[in-house]
Amino acid sequence: MKHFLAFFFLFATLSAEDPAPQPTETQPLFDSSQYEKKLWKEVEKQQERVAELTAALSRRDAIYPAATVAEYKNAVQMLD
């Protein structure tokens, strides 16, 4: 009998509590704007890196013209 009364009072107190508040406005489960900002930052970094590498290649071509590089490769192949 004690168990029944304990269960009854427990059930009565649980059912008397207010239900969890429901959100008034549905929010997306995943906020894509933050992810998109992060991706754009990564794209900008990659674009800067490409610009740096392109500048380095143009400096190398100014110092070592393509013909000189090709001649060097041919000379190395003839030695092998």
CSV table of N, CA and C in Angstrom, one decimal:
chain,number,residue,atom,x,y,z
A,1,MET,N,0.8,-1.2,0.0
A,1,MET,CA,0.0,0.0,0.0
A,1,MET,C,0.9,1.3,0.0
A,2,LYS,N,2.0,1.2,0.8
A,2,LYS,CA,2.9,2.4,0.8
A,2,LYS,C,3.5,2.7,-0.6
A,3,HIS,N,3.8,1.6,-1.3
A,3,HIS,CA,4.4,1.8,-2.6
A,3,HIS,C,3.3,2.4,-3.6
A,4,PHE,N,2.1,2.0,-3.4
A,4,PHE,CA,1.0,2.6,-4.3
A,4,PHE,C,0.9,4.0,-4.0
A,5,LEU,N,0.8,4.4,-2.7
A,5,LEU,CA,0.7,5.8,-2.4
A,5,LEU,C,1.9,6.7,-2.8
A,6,ALA,N,3.1,6.1,-2.7
A,6,ALA,CA,4.3,6.8,-3.1
A,6,ALA,C,4.2,7.0,-4.6
A,7,PHE,N,3.8,6.0,-5.3
A,7,PHE,CA,3.7,6.1,-6.8
A,7,PHE,C,2.7,7.1,-7.2
A,8,PHE,N,1.5,7.1,-6.5
A,8,PHE,CA,0.4,8.0,-6.7
A,8,PHE,C,0.9,9.4,-6.6
A,9,PHE,N,1.6,9.7,-5.4
A,9,PHE,CA,2.0,11.1,-5.2
A,9,PHE,C,3.1,11.5,-6.1
A,10,LEU,N,4.0,10.6,-6.5
A,10,LEU,CA,5.0,10.9,-7.5
A,10,LEU,C,4.4,11.2,-8.8
A,11,PHE,N,3.4,10.4,-9.2
A,11,PHE,CA,2.7,10.7,-10.5
A,11,PHE,C,2.0,12.0,-10.5
A,12,ALA,N,1.3,12.3,-9.3
A,12,ALA,CA,0.6,13.5,-9.2
A,12,ALA,C,1.5,14.7,-9.3
A,13,THR,N,2.6,14.7,-8.7
A,13,THR,CA,3.5,15.8,-8.7
A,13,THR,C,4.2,16.0,-10.1
A,14,LEU,N,4.5,14.9,-10.7
A,14,LEU,CA,5.0,15.0,-12.1
A,14,LEU,C,4.0,15.6,-13.1
A,15,SER,N,2.8,15.1,-13.0
A,15,SER,CA,1.8,15.6,-13.9
A,15,SER,C,1.4,17.0,-13.6
A,16,ALA,N,1.6,17.5,-12.4
A,16,ALA,CA,1.2,18.8,-12.0
A,16,ALA,C,2.2,19.9,-12.5
A,17,GLU,N,3.4,19.4,-12.8
A,17,GLU,CA,4.4,20.4,-13.3
A,17,GLU,C,4.1,20.9,-14.7
A,18,ASP,N,4.5,22.1,-14.9
A,18,ASP,CA,4.3,22.6,-16.3
A,18,ASP,C,5.1,21.9,-17.3
A,19,PRO,N,4.6,21.7,-18.5
A,19,PRO,CA,5.4,21.1,-19.5
A,19,PRO,C,6.5,22.0,-19.9
A,20,ALA,N,7.5,21.4,-20.6
A,20,ALA,CA,8.6,22.2,-21.0
A,20,ALA,C,8.1,23.3,-22.0
A,21,PRO,N,8.7,24.5,-21.8
A,21,PRO,CA,8.2,25.6,-22.7
A,21,PRO,C,8.6,25.3,-24.2
A,22,GLN,N,7.7,25.5,-25.1
A,22,GLN,CA,7.9,25.2,-26.5
A,22,GLN,C,8.5,26.5,-27.1
A,23,PRO,N,9.4,26.3,-28.0
A,23,PRO,CA,9.9,27.5,-28.7
A,23,PRO,C,8.9,28.2,-29.5
A,24,THR,N,8.9,29.5,-29.5
A,24,THR,CA,7.9,30.2,-30.3
A,24,THR,C,8.3,30.3,-31.8
A,25,GLU,N,9.5,30.3,-32.0
A,25,GLU,CA,10.0,30.4,-33.4
A,25,GLU,C,11.0,29.2,-33.6
A,26,THR,N,10.7,28.5,-34.7
A,26,THR,CA,11.6,27.4,-35.0
A,26,THR,C,13.0,27.9,-35.5
A,27,GLN,N,14.0,27.3,-35.0
A,27,GLN,CA,15.3,27.7,-35.4
A,27,GLN,C,15.9,26.5,-36.1
A,28,PRO,N,16.7,26.8,-37.1
A,28,PRO,CA,17.3,25.7,-37.9
A,28,PRO,C,18.3,24.9,-37.0
A,29,LEU,N,18.4,23.6,-37.3
A,29,LEU,CA,19.3,22.8,-36.5
A,29,LEU,C,20.8,23.1,-36.8
A,30,PHE,N,21.0,23.6,-38.0
A,30,PHE,CA,22.4,23.9,-38.3
A,30,PHE,C,22.5,25.4,-38.9
A,31,ASP,N,23.3,26.2,-38.3
A,31,ASP,CA,23.4,27.6,-38.8
A,31,ASP,C,24.4,27.6,-39.9
A,32,SER,N,24.0,27.7,-41.1
A,32,SER,CA,24.9,27.6,-42.3
A,32,SER,C,25.7,28.9,-42.5
A,33,SER,N,25.2,30.0,-42.0
A,33,SER,CA,25.9,31.3,-42.2
A,33,SER,C,27.3,31.3,-41.6
A,34,GLN,N,27.4,30.7,-40.4
A,34,GLN,CA,28.8,30.6,-39.8
A,34,GLN,C,29.7,29.7,-40.6
A,35,TYR,N,29.2,28.6,-41.0
A,35,TYR,CA,30.0,27.7,-41.8
A,35,TYR,C,30.4,28.3,-43.1
A,36,GLU,N,29.4,29.1,-43.7
A,36,GLU,CA,29.7,29.7,-45.0
A,36,GLU,C,30.8,30.8,-44.8
A,37,LYS,N,30.8,31.6,-43.7
A,37,LYS,CA,31.8,32.6,-43.5
A,37,LYS,C,33.2,31.9,-43.3
A,38,LYS,N,33.2,30.8,-42.6
A,38,LYS,CA,34.4,30.1,-42.4
A,38,LYS,C,35.0,29.6,-43.8
A,39,LEU,N,34.1,29.1,-44.6
A,39,LEU,CA,34.6,28.6,-45.9
A,39,LEU,C,35.1,29.8,-46.8
A,40,TRP,N,34.4,30.9,-46.7
A,40,TRP,CA,34.9,32.1,-47.5
A,40,TRP,C,36.3,32.5,-47.0
A,41,LYS,N,36.5,32.5,-45.7
A,41,LYS,CA,37.8,32.9,-45.2
A,41,LYS,C,38.9,31.9,-45.7
A,42,GLU,N,38.5,30.6,-45.8
A,42,GLU,CA,39.5,29.7,-46.3
A,42,GLU,C,39.7,29.9,-47.8
A,43,VAL,N,38.7,30.2,-48.5
A,43,VAL,CA,38.9,30.5,-49.9
A,43,VAL,C,39.8,31.7,-50.1
A,44,GLU,N,39.6,32.8,-49.3
A,44,GLU,CA,40.4,34.0,-49.4
A,44,GLU,C,41.9,33.6,-49.1
A,45,LYS,N,42.1,32.8,-48.1
A,45,LYS,CA,43.5,32.4,-47.8
A,45,LYS,C,44.1,31.7,-49.0
A,46,GLN,N,43.3,30.8,-49.6
A,46,GLN,CA,43.8,30.0,-50.8
A,46,GLN,C,44.1,30.9,-51.9
A,47,GLN,N,43.3,31.9,-52.2
A,47,GLN,CA,43.5,32.9,-53.3
A,47,GLN,C,44.8,33.7,-53.0
A,48,GLU,N,45.0,34.1,-51.8
A,48,GLU,CA,46.2,34.8,-51.5
A,48,GLU,C,47.4,33.9,-51.7
A,49,ARG,N,47.3,32.6,-51.3
A,49,ARG,CA,48.4,31.7,-51.6
A,49,ARG,C,48.7,31.5,-53.0
A,50,VAL,N,47.7,31.4,-53.8
A,50,VAL,CA,47.8,31.3,-55.3
A,50,VAL,C,48.5,32.5,-55.9
A,51,ALA,N,48.1,33.7,-55.4
A,51,ALA,CA,48.7,34.9,-55.9
A,51,ALA,C,50.2,34.9,-55.5
A,52,GLU,N,50.6,34.5,-54.3
A,52,GLU,CA,52.0,34.4,-53.9
A,52,GLU,C,52.8,33.5,-54.7
A,53,LEU,N,52.2,32.3,-55.0
A,53,LEU,CA,52.9,31.3,-55.8
A,53,LEU,C,53.1,31.8,-57.2
A,54,THR,N,52.0,32.4,-57.8
A,54,THR,CA,52.1,33.0,-59.1
A,54,THR,C,53.2,34.0,-59.2
A,55,ALA,N,53.3,34.9,-58.2
A,55,ALA,CA,54.4,35.9,-58.2
A,55,ALA,C,55.7,35.2,-58.1
A,56,ALA,N,55.9,34.2,-57.3
A,56,ALA,CA,57.1,33.5,-57.2
A,56,ALA,C,57.5,32.8,-58.5
A,57,LEU,N,56.6,32.3,-59.2
A,57,LEU,CA,56.9,31.6,-60.5
A,57,LEU,C,57.3,32.7,-61.5
A,58,SER,N,56.6,33.8,-61.5
A,58,SER,CA,57.0,34.9,-62.5
A,58,SER,C,58.4,35.4,-62.2
A,59,ARG,N,58.8,35.5,-60.9
A,59,ARG,CA,60.1,35.9,-60.6
A,59,ARG,C,61.2,34.9,-61.0
A,60,ARG,N,60.8,33.6,-60.8
A,60,ARG,CA,61.7,32.5,-61.3
A,60,ARG,C,61.9,32.5,-62.8
A,61,ASP,N,60.8,32.8,-63.5
A,61,ASP,CA,60.9,32.8,-65.0
A,61,ASP,C,61.7,34.0,-65.4
A,62,ALA,N,61.7,35.1,-64.6
A,62,ALA,CA,62.5,36.2,-65.0
A,62,ALA,C,64.0,35.9,-64.8
A,63,ILE,N,64.3,35.2,-63.8
A,63,ILE,CA,65.7,34.8,-63.5
A,63,ILE,C,66.2,33.7,-64.4
A,64,TYR,N,65.3,32.6,-64.5
A,64,TYR,CA,65.7,31.4,-65.3
A,64,TYR,C,64.6,31.3,-66.4
A,65,PRO,N,64.9,31.8,-67.5
A,65,PRO,CA,63.9,31.7,-68.6
A,65,PRO,C,63.6,30.2,-68.9
A,66,ALA,N,62.4,30.0,-69.5
A,66,ALA,CA,62.0,28.6,-69.8
A,66,ALA,C,63.0,27.9,-70.7
A,67,ALA,N,63.5,28.6,-71.6
A,67,ALA,CA,64.5,28.0,-72.6
A,67,ALA,C,65.7,27.5,-71.8
A,68,THR,N,66.2,28.3,-70.8
A,68,THR,CA,67.4,27.9,-70.1
A,68,THR,C,67.0,26.6,-69.3
A,69,VAL,N,65.9,26.6,-68.7
A,69,VAL,CA,65.5,25.4,-67.9
A,69,VAL,C,65.4,24.2,-68.9
A,70,ALA,N,64.8,24.3,-70.0
A,70,ALA,CA,64.7,23.2,-71.0
A,70,ALA,C,66.1,22.8,-71.4
A,71,GLU,N,67.0,23.7,-71.7
A,71,GLU,CA,68.4,23.4,-72.1
A,71,GLU,C,69.1,22.6,-71.0
A,72,TYR,N,68.8,23.0,-69.7
A,72,TYR,CA,69.4,22.3,-68.6
A,72,TYR,C,68.9,20.9,-68.5
A,73,LYS,N,67.6,20.7,-68.7
A,73,LYS,CA,67.0,19.4,-68.6
A,73,LYS,C,67.6,18.5,-69.7
A,74,ASN,N,67.7,19.0,-70.9
A,74,ASN,CA,68.3,18.3,-72.0
A,74,ASN,C,69.7,17.9,-71.8
A,75,ALA,N,70.5,18.8,-71.2
A,75,ALA,CA,71.9,18.5,-70.9
A,75,ALA,C,72.0,17.4,-69.8
A,76,VAL,N,71.1,17.4,-68.8
A,76,VAL,CA,71.1,16.4,-67.8
A,76,VAL,C,70.7,15.0,-68.4
A,77,GLN,N,69.8,15.0,-69.3
A,77,GLN,CA,69.4,13.8,-69.9
A,77,GLN,C,70.5,13.2,-70.8
A,78,MET,N,71.3,14.0,-71.5
A,78,MET,CA,72.4,13.6,-72.3
A,78,MET,C,73.5,13.0,-71.4
A,79,LEU,N,73.6,13.5,-70.2
A,79,LEU,CA,74.7,13.0,-69.3
A,79,LEU,C,74.3,11.6,-68.8
A,80,ASP,N,73.0,11.4,-68.6
A,80,ASP,CA,72.6,10.1,-68.1
A,80,ASP,C,72.8,9.0,-69.1
